PDB file of C-alpha atoms in Angstrom:
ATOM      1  CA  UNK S  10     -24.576  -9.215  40.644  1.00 60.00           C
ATOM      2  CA  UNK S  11     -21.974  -6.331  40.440  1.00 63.00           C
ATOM      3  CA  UNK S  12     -19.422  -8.609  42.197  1.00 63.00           C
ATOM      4  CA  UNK S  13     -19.637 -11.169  39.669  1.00 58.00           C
ATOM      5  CA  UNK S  14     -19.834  -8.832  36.813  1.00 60.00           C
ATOM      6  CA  UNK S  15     -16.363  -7.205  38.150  1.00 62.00           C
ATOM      7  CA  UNK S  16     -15.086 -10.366  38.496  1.00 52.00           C
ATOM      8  CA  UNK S  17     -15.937 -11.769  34.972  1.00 52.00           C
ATOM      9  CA  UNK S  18     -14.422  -8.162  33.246  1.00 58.00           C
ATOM     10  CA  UNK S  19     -11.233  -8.917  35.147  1.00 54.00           C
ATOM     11  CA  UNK S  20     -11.056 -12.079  34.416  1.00 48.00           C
ATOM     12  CA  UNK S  21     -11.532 -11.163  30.336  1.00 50.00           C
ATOM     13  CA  UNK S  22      -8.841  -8.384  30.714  1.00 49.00           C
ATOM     14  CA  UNK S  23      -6.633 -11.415  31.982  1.00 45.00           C
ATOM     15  CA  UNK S  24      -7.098 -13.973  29.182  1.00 41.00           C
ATOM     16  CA  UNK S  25      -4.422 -13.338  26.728  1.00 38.00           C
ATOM     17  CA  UNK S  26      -5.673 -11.604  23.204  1.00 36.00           C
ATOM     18  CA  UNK S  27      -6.364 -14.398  20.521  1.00 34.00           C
ATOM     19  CA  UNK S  28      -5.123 -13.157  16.854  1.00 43.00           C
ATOM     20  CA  UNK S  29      -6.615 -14.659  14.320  1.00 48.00           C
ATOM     21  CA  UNK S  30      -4.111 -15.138  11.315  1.00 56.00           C
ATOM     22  CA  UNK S  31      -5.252 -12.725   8.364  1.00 90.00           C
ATOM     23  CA  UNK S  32      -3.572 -12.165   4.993  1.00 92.00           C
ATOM     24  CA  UNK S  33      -2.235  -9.202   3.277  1.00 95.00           C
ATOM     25  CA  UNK S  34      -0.721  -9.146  -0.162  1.00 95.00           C
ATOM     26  CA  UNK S  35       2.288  -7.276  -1.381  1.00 94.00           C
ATOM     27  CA  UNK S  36       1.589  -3.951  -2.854  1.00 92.00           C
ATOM     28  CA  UNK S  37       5.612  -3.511  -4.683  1.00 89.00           C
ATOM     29  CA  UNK S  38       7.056  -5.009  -7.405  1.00 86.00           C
ATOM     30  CA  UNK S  39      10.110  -5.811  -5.408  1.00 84.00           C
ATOM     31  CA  UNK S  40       9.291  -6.465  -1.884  1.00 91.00           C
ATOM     32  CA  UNK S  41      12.570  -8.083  -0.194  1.00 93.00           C
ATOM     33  CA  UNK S  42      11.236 -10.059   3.137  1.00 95.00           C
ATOM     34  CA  UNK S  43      14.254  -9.733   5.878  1.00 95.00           C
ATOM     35  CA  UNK S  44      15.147 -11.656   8.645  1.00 95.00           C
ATOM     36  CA  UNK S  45      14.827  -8.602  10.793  1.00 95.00           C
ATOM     37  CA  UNK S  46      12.499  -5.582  11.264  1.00 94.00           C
ATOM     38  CA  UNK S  47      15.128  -3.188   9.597  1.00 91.00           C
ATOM     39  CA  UNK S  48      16.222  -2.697   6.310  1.00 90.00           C
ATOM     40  CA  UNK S  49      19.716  -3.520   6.864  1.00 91.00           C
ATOM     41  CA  UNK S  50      19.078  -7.098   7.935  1.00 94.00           C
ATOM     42  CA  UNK S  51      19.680 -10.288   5.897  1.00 95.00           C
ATOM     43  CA  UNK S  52      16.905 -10.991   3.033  1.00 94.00           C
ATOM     44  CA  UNK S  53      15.339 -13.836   2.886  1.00 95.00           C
ATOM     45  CA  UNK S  54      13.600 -14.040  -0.096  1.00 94.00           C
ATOM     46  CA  UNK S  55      12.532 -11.149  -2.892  1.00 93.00           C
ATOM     47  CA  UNK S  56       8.358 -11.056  -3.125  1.00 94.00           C
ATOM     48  CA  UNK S  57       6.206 -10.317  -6.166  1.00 91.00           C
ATOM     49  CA  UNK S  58       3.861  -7.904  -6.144  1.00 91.00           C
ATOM     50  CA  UNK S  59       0.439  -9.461  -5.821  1.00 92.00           C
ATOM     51  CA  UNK S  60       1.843 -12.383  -3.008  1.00 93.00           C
ATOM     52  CA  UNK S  61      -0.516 -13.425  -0.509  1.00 95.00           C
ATOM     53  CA  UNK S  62       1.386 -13.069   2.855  1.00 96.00           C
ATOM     54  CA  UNK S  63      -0.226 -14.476   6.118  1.00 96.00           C
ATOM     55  CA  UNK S  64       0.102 -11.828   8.887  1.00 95.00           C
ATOM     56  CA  UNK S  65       1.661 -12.924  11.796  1.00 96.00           C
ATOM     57  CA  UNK S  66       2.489  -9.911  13.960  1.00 94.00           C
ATOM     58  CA  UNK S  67       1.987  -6.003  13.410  1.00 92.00           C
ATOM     59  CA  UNK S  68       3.644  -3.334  14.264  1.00 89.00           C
ATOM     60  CA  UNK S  69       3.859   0.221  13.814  1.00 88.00           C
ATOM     61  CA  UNK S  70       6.546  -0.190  10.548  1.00 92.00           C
ATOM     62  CA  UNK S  71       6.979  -3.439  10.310  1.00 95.00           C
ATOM     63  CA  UNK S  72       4.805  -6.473  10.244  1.00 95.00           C
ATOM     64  CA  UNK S  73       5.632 -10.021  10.594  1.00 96.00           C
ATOM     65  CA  UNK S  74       4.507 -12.590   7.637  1.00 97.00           C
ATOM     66  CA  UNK S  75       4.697 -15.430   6.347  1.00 96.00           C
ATOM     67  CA  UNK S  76       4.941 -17.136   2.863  1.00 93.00           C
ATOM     68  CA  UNK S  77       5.395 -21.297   2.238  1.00 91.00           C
ATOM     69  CA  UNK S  78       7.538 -21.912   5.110  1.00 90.00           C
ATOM     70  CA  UNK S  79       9.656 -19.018   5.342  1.00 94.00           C
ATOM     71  CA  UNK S  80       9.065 -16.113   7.935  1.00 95.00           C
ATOM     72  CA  UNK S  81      10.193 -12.552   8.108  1.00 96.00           C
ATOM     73  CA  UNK S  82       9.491  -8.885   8.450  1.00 97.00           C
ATOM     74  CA  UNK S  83       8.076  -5.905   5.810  1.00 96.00           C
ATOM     75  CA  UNK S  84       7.601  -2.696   5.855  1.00 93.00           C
ATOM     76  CA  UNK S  85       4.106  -1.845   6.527  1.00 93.00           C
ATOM     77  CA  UNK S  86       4.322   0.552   3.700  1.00 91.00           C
ATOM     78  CA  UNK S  87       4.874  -2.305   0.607  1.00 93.00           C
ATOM     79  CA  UNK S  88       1.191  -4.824   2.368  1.00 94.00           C
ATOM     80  CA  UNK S  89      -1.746  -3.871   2.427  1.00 93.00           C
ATOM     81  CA  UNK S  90      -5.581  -5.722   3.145  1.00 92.00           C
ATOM     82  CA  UNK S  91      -6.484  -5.752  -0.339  1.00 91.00           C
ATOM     83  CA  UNK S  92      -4.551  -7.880  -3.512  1.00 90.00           C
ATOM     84  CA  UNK S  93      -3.511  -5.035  -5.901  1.00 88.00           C
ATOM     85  CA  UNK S  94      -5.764  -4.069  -8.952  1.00 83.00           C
ATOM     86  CA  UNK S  95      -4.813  -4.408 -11.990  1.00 71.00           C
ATOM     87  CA  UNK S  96      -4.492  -2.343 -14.838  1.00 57.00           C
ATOM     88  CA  UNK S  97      -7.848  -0.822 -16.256  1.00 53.00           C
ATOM     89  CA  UNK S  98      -7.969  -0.228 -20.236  1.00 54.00           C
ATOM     90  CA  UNK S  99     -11.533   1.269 -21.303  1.00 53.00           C
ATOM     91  CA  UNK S 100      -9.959   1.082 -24.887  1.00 53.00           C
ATOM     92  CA  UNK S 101     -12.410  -1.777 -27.078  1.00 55.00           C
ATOM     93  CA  UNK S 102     -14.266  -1.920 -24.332  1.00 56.00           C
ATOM     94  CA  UNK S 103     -17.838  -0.576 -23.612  1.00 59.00           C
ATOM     95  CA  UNK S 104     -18.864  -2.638 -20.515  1.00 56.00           C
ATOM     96  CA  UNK S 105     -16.646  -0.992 -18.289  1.00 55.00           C
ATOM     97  CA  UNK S 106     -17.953   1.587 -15.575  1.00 58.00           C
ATOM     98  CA  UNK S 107     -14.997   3.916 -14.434  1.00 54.00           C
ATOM     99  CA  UNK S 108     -17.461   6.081 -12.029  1.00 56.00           C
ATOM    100  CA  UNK S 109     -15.771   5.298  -9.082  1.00 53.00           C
ATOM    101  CA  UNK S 110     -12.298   5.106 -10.641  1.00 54.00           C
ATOM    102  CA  UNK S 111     -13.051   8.515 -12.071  1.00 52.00           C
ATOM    103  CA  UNK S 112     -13.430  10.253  -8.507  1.00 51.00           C
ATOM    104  CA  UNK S 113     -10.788   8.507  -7.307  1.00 52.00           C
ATOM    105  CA  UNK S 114      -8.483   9.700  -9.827  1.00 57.00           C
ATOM    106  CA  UNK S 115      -9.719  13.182  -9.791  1.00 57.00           C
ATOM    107  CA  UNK S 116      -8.614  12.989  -6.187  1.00 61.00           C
ATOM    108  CA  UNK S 117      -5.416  12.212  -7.116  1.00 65.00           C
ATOM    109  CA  UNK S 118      -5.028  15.079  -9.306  1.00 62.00           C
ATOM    110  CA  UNK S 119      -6.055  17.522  -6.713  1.00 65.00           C
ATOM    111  CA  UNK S 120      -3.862  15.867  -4.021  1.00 66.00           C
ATOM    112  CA  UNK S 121      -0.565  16.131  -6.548  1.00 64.00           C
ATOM    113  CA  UNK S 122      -1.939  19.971  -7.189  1.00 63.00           C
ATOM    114  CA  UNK S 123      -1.717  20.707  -3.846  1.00 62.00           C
ATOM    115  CA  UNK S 124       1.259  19.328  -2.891  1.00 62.00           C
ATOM    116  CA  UNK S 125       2.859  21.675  -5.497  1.00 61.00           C
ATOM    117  CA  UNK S 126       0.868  24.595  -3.706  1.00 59.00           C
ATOM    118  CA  UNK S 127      -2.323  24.098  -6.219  1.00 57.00           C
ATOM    119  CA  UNK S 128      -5.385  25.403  -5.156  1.00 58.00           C
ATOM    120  CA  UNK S 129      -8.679  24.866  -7.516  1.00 57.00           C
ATOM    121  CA  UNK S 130      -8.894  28.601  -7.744  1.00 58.00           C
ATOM    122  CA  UNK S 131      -5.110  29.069  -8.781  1.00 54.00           C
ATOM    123  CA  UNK S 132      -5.169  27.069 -11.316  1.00 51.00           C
ATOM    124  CA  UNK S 133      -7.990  28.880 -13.160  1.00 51.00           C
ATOM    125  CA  UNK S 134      -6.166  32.282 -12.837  1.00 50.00           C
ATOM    126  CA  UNK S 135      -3.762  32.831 -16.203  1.00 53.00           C
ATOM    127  CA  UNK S 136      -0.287  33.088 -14.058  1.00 53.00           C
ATOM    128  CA  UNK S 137      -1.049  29.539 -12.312  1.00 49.00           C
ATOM    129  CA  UNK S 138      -2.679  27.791 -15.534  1.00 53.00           C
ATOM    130  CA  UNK S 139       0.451  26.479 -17.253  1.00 55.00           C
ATOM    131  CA  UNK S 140       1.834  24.957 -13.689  1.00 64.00           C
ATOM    132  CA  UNK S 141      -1.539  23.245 -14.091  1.00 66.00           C
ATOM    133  CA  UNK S 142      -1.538  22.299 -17.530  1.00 72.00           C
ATOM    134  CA  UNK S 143       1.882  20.921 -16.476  1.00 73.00           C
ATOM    135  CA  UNK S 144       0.626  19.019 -13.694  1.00 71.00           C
ATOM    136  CA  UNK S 145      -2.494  17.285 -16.087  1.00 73.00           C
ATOM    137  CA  UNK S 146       0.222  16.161 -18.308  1.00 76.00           C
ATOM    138  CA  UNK S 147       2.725  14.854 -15.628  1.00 74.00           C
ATOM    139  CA  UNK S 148      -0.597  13.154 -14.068  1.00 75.00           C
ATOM    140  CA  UNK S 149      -1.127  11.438 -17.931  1.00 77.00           C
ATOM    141  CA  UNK S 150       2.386   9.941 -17.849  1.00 79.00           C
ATOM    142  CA  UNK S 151       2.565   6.045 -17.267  1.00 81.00           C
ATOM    143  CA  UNK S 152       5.129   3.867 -16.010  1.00 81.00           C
ATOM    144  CA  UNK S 153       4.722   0.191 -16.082  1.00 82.00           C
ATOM    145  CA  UNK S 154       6.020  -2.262 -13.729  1.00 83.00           C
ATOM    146  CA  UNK S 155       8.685  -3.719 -16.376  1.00 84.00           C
ATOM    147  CA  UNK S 156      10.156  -0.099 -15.863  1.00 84.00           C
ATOM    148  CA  UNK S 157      10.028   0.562 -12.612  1.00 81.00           C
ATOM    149  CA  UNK S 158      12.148  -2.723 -12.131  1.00 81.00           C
ATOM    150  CA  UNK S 159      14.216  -1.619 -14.900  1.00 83.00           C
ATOM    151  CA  UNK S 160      15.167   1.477 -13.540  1.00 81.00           C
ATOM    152  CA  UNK S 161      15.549  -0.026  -9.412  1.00 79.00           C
ATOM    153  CA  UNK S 162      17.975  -2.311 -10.848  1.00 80.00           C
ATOM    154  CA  UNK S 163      20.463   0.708 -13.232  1.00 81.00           C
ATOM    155  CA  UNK S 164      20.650   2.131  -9.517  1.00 79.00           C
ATOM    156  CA  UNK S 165      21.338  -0.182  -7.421  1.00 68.00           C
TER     157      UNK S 165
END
């Protein structure tokens, strides 16, 4: 019984690994798709933000897709799993449940505070409460897609 127990394990570790295809979606509003896994490599087509993409290969910075007919790499760092959310507006609207939002955004503030050095306990002290007044108001500010492409495209 061992025997054939060793011999069916070896024989599993022999069988090449089947992938099934999966789908990611593009997470920037200008994702370029190259021919190559590096930046400097032709582009074959700009993507959208919100694209499905089927996965093809993965690696550590790059990852392999596909859209239509056309193949090519991405950085790992403009997919992800999930299609991107879209903008949520509680304004004229009473049905909506930000509970989970909330955290997450509260999360955000405290990572952004402690990137500048932020602790909870600093920012309650007078000498540290502007720098966090500063950082609430910086946290308020909001940039829309339209200018985000606006501005990528006065520097480039």
């Amino acid at each position: 019984m061992k025997a054939f127990r060793s011999v069916l394990i070896a024989l599993c570790l022999c069988l090449p690994v089947v992938s099934w295809a999966s789908s990611v979606y593009v997470h920037s509003i200008k994702a370029r798709l190259m021919a190559e896994p590096n930046f400097g490599a032709t582009i074959v087509v700009t993507l959208a933000k919100g694209d499905e993409l089927e996965l093809l290969e993965a690696r550590q910075r790059w990852a392999k897709v596909r859209l239509k007919a056309q193949e090519g790499w991405i950085s790992t760092l403009l997919i992800k799993e999930q299609p991107p959310l879209e903008v949520i507006s509680v304004i004229g609207s009473e049905a909506i449940s930000l509970e989970g939002e909330a955290r997450l955004r509260a999360s955000d503030v405290a990572t952004a505070g402690a990137t500048r050095g932020l602790t909870e306990g600093e920012a309650l002290t007078d000498d540290k409460a502007s720098d966090f007044d500063e950082l609430l108001e910086l946290e308020q500010q909001q940039i829309s897609d339209e200018e985000v492409q606006e501005f990528s495209e006065s520097i480039q």
